[in-house]
PDB file of C-alpha atoms in Angstrom:
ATOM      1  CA  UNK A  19     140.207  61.926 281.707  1.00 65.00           C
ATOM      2  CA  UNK A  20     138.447  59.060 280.471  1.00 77.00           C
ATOM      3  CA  UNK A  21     139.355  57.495 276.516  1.00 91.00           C
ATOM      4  CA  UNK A  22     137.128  56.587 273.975  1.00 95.00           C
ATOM      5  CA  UNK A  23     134.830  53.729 275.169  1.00 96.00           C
ATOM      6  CA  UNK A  24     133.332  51.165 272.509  1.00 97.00           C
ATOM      7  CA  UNK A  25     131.084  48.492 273.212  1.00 96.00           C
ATOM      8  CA  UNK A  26     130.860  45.435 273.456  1.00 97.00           C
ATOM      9  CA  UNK A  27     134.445  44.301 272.909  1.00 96.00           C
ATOM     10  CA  UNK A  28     133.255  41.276 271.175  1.00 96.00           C
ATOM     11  CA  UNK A  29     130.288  40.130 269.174  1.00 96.00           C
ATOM     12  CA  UNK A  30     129.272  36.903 267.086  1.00 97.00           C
ATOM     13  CA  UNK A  31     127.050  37.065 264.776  1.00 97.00           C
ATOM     14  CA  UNK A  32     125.552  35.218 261.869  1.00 97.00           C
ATOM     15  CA  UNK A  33     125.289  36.097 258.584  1.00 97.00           C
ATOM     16  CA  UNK A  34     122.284  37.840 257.608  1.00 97.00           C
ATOM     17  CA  UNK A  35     121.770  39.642 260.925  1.00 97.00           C
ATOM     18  CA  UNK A  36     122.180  42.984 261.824  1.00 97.00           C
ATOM     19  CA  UNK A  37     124.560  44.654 264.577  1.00 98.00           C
ATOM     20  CA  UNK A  38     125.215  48.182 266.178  1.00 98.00           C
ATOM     21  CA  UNK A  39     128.396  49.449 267.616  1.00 98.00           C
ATOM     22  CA  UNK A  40     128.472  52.286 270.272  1.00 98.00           C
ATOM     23  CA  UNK A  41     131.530  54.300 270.475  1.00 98.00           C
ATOM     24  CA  UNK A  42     131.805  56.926 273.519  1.00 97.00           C
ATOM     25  CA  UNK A  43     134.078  59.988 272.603  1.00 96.00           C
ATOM     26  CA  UNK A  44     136.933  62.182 275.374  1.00 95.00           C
ATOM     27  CA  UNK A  45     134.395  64.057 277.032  1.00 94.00           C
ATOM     28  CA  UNK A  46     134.781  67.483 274.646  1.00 92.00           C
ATOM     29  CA  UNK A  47     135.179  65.970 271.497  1.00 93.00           C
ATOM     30  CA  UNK A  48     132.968  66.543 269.116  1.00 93.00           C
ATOM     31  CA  UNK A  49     134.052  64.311 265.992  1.00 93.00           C
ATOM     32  CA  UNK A  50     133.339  60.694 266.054  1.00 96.00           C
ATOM     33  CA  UNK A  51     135.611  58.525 263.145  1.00 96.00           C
ATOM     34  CA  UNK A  52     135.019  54.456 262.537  1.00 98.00           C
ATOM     35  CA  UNK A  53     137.283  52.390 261.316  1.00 97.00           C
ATOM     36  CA  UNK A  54     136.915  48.893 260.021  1.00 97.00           C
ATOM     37  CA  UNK A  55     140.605  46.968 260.282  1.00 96.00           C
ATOM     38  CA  UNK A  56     141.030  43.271 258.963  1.00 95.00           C
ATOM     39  CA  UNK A  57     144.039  41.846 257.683  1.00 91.00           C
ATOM     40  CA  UNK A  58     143.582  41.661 254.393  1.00 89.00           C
ATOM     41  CA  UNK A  59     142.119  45.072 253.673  1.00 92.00           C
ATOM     42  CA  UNK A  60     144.180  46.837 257.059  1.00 93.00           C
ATOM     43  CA  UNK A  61     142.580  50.094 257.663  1.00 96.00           C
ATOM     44  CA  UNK A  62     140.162  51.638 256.095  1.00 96.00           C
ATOM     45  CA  UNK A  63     137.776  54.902 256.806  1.00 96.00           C
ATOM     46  CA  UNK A  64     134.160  54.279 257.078  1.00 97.00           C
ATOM     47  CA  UNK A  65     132.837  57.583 258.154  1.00 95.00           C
ATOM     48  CA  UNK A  66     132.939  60.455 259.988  1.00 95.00           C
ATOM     49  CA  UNK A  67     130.167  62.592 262.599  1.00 95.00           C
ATOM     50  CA  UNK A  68     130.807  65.744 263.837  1.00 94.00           C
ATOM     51  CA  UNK A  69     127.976  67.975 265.270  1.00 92.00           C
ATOM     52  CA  UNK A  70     125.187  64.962 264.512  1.00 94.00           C
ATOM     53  CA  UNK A  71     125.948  65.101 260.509  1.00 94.00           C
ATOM     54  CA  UNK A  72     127.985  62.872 258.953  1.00 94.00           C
ATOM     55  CA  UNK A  73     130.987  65.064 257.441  1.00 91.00           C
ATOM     56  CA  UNK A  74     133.072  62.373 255.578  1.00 90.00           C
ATOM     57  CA  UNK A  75     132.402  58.894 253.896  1.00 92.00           C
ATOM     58  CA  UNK A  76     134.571  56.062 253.408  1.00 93.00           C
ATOM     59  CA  UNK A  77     133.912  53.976 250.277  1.00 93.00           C
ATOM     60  CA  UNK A  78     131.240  51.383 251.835  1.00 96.00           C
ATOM     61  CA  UNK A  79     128.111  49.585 250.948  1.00 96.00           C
ATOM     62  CA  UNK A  80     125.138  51.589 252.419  1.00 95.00           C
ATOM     63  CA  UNK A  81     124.905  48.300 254.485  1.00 97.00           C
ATOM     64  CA  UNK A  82     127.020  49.898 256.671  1.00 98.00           C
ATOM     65  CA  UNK A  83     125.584  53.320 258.026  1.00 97.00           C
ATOM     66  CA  UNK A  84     126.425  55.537 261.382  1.00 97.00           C
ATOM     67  CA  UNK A  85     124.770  58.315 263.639  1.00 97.00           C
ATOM     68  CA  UNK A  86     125.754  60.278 266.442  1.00 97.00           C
ATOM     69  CA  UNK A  87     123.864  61.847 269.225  1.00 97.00           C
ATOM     70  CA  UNK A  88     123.382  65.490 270.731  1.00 95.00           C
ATOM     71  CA  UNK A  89     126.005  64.102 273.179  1.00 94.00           C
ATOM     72  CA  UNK A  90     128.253  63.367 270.866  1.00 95.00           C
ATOM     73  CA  UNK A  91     127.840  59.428 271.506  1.00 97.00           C
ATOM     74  CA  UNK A  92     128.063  57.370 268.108  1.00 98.00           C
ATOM     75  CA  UNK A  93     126.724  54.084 266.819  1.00 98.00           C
ATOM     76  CA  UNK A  94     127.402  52.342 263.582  1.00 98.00           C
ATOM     77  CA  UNK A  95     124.974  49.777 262.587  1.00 98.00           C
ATOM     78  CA  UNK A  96     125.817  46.900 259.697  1.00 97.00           C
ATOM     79  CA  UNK A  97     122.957  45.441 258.404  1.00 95.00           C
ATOM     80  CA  UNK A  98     122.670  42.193 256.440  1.00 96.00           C
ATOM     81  CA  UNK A  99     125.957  41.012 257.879  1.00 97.00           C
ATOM     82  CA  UNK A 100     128.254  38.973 255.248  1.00 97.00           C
ATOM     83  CA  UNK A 101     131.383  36.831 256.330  1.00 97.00           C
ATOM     84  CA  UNK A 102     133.776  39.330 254.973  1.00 96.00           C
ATOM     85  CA  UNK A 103     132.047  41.930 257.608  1.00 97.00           C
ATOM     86  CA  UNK A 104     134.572  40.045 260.283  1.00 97.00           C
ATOM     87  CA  UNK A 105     137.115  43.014 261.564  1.00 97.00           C
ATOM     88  CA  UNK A 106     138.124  44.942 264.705  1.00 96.00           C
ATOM     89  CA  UNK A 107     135.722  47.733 264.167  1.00 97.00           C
ATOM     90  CA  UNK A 108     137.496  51.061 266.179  1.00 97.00           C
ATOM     91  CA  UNK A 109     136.405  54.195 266.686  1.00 97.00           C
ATOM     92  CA  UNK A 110     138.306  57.424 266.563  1.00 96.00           C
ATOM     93  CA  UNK A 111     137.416  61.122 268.187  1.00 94.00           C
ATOM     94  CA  UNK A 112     139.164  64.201 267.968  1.00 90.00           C
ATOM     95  CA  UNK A 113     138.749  67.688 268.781  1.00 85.00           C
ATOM     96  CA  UNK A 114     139.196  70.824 266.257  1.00 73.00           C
ATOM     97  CA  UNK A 115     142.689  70.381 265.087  1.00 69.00           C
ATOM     98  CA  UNK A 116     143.755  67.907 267.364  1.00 78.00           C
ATOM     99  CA  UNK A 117     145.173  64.192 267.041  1.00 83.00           C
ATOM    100  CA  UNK A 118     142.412  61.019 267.096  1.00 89.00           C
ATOM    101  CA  UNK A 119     142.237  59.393 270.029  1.00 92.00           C
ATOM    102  CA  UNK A 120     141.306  55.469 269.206  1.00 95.00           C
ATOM    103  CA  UNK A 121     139.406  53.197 271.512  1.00 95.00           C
ATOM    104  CA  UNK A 122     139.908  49.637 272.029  1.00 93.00           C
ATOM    105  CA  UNK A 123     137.235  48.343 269.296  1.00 95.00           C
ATOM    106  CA  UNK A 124     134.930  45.958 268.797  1.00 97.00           C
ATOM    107  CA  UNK A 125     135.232  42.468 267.633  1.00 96.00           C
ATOM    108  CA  UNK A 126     133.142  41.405 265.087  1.00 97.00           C
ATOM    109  CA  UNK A 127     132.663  37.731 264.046  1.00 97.00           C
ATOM    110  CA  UNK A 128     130.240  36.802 261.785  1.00 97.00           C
ATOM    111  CA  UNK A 129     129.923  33.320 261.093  1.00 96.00           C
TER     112      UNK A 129
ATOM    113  CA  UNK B 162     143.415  59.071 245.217  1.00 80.00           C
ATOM    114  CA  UNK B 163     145.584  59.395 247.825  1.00 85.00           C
ATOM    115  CA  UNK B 164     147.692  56.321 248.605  1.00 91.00           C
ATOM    116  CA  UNK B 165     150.037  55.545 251.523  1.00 96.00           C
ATOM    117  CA  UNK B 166     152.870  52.771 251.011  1.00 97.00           C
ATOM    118  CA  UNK B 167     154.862  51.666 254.215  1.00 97.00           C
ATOM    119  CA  UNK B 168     157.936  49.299 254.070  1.00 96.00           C
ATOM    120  CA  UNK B 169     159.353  46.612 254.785  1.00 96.00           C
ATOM    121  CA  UNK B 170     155.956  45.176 255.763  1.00 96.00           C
ATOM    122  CA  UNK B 171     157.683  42.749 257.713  1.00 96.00           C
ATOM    123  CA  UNK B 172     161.162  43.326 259.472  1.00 93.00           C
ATOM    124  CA  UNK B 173     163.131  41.054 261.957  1.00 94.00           C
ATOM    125  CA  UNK B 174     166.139  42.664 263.706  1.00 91.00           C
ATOM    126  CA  UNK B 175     168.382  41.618 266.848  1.00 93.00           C
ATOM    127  CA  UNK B 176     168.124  43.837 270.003  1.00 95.00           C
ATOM    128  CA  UNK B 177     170.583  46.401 269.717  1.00 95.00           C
ATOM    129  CA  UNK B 178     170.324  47.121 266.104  1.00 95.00           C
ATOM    130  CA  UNK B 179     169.058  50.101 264.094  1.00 96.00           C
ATOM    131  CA  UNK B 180     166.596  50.757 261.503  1.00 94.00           C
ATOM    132  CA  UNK B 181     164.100  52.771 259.251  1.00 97.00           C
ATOM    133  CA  UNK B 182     160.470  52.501 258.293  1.00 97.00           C
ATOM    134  CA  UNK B 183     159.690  54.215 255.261  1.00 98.00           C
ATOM    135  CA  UNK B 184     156.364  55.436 254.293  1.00 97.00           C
ATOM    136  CA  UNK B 185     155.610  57.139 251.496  1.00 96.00           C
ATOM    137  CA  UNK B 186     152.169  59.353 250.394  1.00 95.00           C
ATOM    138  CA  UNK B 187     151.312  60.345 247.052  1.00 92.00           C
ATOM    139  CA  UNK B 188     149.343  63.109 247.170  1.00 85.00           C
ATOM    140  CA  UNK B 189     149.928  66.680 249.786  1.00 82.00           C
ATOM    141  CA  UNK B 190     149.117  65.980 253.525  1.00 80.00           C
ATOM    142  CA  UNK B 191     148.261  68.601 255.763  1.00 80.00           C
ATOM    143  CA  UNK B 192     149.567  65.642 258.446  1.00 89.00           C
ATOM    144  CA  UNK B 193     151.054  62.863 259.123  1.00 93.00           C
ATOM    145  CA  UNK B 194     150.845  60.149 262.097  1.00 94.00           C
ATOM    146  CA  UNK B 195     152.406  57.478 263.207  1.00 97.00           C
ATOM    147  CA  UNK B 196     150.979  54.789 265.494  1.00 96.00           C
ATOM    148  CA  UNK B 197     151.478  51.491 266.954  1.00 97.00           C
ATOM    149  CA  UNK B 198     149.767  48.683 267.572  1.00 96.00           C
ATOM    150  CA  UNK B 199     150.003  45.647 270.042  1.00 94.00           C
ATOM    151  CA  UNK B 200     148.215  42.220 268.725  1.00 89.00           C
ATOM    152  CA  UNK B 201     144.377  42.941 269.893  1.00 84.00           C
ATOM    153  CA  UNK B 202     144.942  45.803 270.521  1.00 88.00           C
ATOM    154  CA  UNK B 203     143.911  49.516 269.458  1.00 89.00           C
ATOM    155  CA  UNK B 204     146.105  52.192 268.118  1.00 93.00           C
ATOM    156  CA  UNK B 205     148.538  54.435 270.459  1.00 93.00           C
ATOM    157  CA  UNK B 206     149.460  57.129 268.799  1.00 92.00           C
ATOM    158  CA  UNK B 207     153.353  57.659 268.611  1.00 95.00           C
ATOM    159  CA  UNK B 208     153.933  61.311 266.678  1.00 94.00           C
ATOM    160  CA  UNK B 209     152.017  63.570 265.022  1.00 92.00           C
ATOM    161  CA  UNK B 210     153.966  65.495 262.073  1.00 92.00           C
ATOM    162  CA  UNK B 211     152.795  68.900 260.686  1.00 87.00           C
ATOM    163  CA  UNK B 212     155.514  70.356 258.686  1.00 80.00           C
ATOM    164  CA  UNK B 213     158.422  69.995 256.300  1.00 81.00           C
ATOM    165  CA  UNK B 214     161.236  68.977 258.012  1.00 82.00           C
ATOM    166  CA  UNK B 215     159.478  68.021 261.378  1.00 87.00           C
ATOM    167  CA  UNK B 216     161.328  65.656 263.551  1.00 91.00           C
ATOM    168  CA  UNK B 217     160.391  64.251 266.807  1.00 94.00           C
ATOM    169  CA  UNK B 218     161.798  61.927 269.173  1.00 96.00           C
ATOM    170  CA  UNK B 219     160.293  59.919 272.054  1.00 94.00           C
ATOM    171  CA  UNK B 220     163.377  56.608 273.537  1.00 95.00           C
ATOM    172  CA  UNK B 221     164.299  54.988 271.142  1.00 96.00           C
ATOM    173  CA  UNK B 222     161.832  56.087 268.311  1.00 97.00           C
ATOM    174  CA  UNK B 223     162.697  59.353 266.097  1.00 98.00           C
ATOM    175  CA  UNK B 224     159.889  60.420 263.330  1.00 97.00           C
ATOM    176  CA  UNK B 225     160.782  62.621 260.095  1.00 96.00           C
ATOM    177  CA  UNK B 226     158.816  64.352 257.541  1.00 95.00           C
ATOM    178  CA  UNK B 227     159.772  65.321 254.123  1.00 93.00           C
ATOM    179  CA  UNK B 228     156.299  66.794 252.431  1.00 90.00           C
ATOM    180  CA  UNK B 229     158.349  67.582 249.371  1.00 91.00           C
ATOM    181  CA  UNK B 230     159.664  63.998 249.128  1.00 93.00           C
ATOM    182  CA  UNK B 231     156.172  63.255 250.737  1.00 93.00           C
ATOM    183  CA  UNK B 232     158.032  60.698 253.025  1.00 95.00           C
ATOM    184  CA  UNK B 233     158.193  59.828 256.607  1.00 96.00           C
ATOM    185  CA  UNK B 234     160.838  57.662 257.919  1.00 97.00           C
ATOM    186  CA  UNK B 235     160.428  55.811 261.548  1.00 98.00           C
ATOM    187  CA  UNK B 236     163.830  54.996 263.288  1.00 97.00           C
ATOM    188  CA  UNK B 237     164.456  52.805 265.730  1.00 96.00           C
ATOM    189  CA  UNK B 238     167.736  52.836 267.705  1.00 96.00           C
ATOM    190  CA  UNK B 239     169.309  50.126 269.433  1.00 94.00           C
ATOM    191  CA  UNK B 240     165.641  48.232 269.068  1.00 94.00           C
ATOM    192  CA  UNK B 241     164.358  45.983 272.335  1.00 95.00           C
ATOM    193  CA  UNK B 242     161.837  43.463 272.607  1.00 95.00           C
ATOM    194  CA  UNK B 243     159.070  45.851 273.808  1.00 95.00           C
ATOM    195  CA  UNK B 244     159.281  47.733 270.301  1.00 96.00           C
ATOM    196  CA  UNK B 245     157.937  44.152 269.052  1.00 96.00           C
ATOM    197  CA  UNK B 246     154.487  45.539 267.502  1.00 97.00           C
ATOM    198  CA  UNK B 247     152.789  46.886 264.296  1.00 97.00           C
ATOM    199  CA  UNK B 248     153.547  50.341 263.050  1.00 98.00           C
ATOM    200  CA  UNK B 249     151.497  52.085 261.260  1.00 97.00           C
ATOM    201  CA  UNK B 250     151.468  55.625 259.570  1.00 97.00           C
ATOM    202  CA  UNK B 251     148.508  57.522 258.362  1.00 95.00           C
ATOM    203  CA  UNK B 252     148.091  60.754 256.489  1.00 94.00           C
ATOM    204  CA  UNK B 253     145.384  63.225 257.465  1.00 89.00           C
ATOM    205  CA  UNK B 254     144.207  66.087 253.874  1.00 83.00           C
ATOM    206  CA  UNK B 255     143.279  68.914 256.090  1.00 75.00           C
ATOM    207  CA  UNK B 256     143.625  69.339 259.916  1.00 67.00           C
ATOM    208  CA  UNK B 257     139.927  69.489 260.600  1.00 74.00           C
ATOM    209  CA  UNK B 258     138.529  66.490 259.789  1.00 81.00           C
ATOM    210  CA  UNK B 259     138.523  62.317 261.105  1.00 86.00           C
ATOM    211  CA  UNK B 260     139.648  60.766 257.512  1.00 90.00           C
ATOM    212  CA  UNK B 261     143.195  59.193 258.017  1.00 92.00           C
ATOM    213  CA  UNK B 262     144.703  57.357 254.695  1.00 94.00           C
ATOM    214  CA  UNK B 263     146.627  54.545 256.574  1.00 96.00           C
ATOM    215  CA  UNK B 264     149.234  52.241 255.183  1.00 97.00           C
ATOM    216  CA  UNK B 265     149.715  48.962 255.224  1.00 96.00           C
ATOM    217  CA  UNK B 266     151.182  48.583 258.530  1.00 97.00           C
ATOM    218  CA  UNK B 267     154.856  47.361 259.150  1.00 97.00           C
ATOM    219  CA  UNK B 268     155.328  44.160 261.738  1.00 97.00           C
ATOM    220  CA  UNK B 269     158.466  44.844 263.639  1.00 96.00           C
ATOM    221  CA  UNK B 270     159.917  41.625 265.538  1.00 96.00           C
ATOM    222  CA  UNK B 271     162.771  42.083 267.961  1.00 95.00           C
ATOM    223  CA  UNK B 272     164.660  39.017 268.540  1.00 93.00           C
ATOM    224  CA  UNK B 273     166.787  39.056 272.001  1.00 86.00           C
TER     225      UNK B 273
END
C-alpha cells in the first residue's frame, strides 16, 4: 500500500512569489492535515480537509490557504512568500479514527 | 489553549543506559502519540495511546499514559545508537479529526 506522496521534495523560491504543495493521501483516506515544521516554531497545524471542506484551521495568515479534490488529493498554496515561510511543509492523512500517516514533505526555501 | 511541554529537550546518554521522556498536556486528550524523527526526515509514528493507564512496548521503547496526571513518559532501555533521533509527542482533542498539538520535540543522542 502506497504512503502519503508530497511533491516536489524541494523548492526555492523568492520572496514575494507564490508556491503550491500537492500532498497525495493512503488510497482510502479521506482527511488531508498540513503541517508547517521549522526549528524555531517546531510543529504547528495549518489546516485540515476532509470530504473537500476544510474542517479545522491552524492559526495562519490567510496567505497561506489549502483545497482538496473529489479524490481526496490536496494542495496548499502560500502566496506572497516571506523569509520566515522557510520550513519542511508535511502532510498528514488519516482515516475515521485512525492514526496520521505523514509523508516525507516538502522543502521550502525562500530566499 | 491546549499546550504540550516535552523534556529534556536535549538528552545525551551512553549506550546501555536508561531513561524517560516526559511530556506533559494541559488540557483533556482524547489521544496521545508519539513519533520520531530522523534529520530530513518525516515523522514515523512510534505509539498511539488512548486510555488511562495505556502502556505499550515496541524493543527497547515502552510508552505510558496518565490522562489524570495528563502525562506521557517515553522510556528507553539499554539505549543504542540507532535510537539517535528526535522524539516527538502530540496530543489529538477528539479521535475524528487531523489537529495534533505537538511538543517541542526532544533530541536524543546515543554516544557508543
Amino acid at each position: 500500500k502506497a504512503g502519503v506522496t508530497q511533491t516536489p521534495r524541494y523548492l526555492i523560491k523568492t520572496r514575494g512569489q507564490q508556491v503550491t504543495l500537492s500532498c497525495s493521501p493512503i488510497s482510502g483516506h479521506r482527511s488531508v492535515s498540513w503541517y508547517q515544521q521549522t526549528p524555531g516554531q517546531g510543529l504547528q497545524f495549518l489546516f485540515e480537509y476532509f470530504s473537500e471542506t476544510q474542517r479545522n484551521k491552524g492559526n495562519f495568515p490567510g496567505r497561506f490557504s489549502g483545497r482538496q479534490f473529489s479524490n481526496s488529493r490536496s494542495e496548499m498554496n502560500v502566496s506572497t512568500l516571506e523569509l520566515g515561510d522557510s520550513a519542511l511543509y508535511l502532510c498528514a492523512s488519516s482515516t475515521t479514527n485512525e492514526k496520521l500517516f505523514f509523508g516525507s514533505g516538502t522543502q521550502l526555501s525562500v530566499l | 489553549e491546549l499546550k504540550v511541554e516535552q523534556n529534556p529537550l536535549f538528552l545525551s546518554m551512553q549506550e546501555g543506559k536508561n531513561y524517560t521522556i516526559y511530556c506533559n498536556y494541559s488540557t483533556t486528550s482524547d489521544r496521545l502519540y508519539w513519533y520520531r524523527q530522523d534529520p530530513g526526515k518525516s515523522l514515523e509514528s512510534l505509539f498511539v495511546l488512548l486510555s488511562n493507564g495505556a502502556v505499550k512496548q515496541e524493543g527497547r521503547l515502552m510508552a505510558s499514559l496518565d490522562t489524570k496526571a495528563r502525562l506521557s513518559t517515553l522510556h528507553i532501555t539499554a539505549a543504542v545508537h540507532d535510537l539517535s533521533a528526535t522524539y516527538f509527542c502530540a496530543v489529538q482533542r477528539g479521535s475524528n479529526t487531523g489537529k495534533l498539538i505537538f511538543g517541542q520535540g526532544t533530541t536524543l543522542q546515543v554516544k557508543p
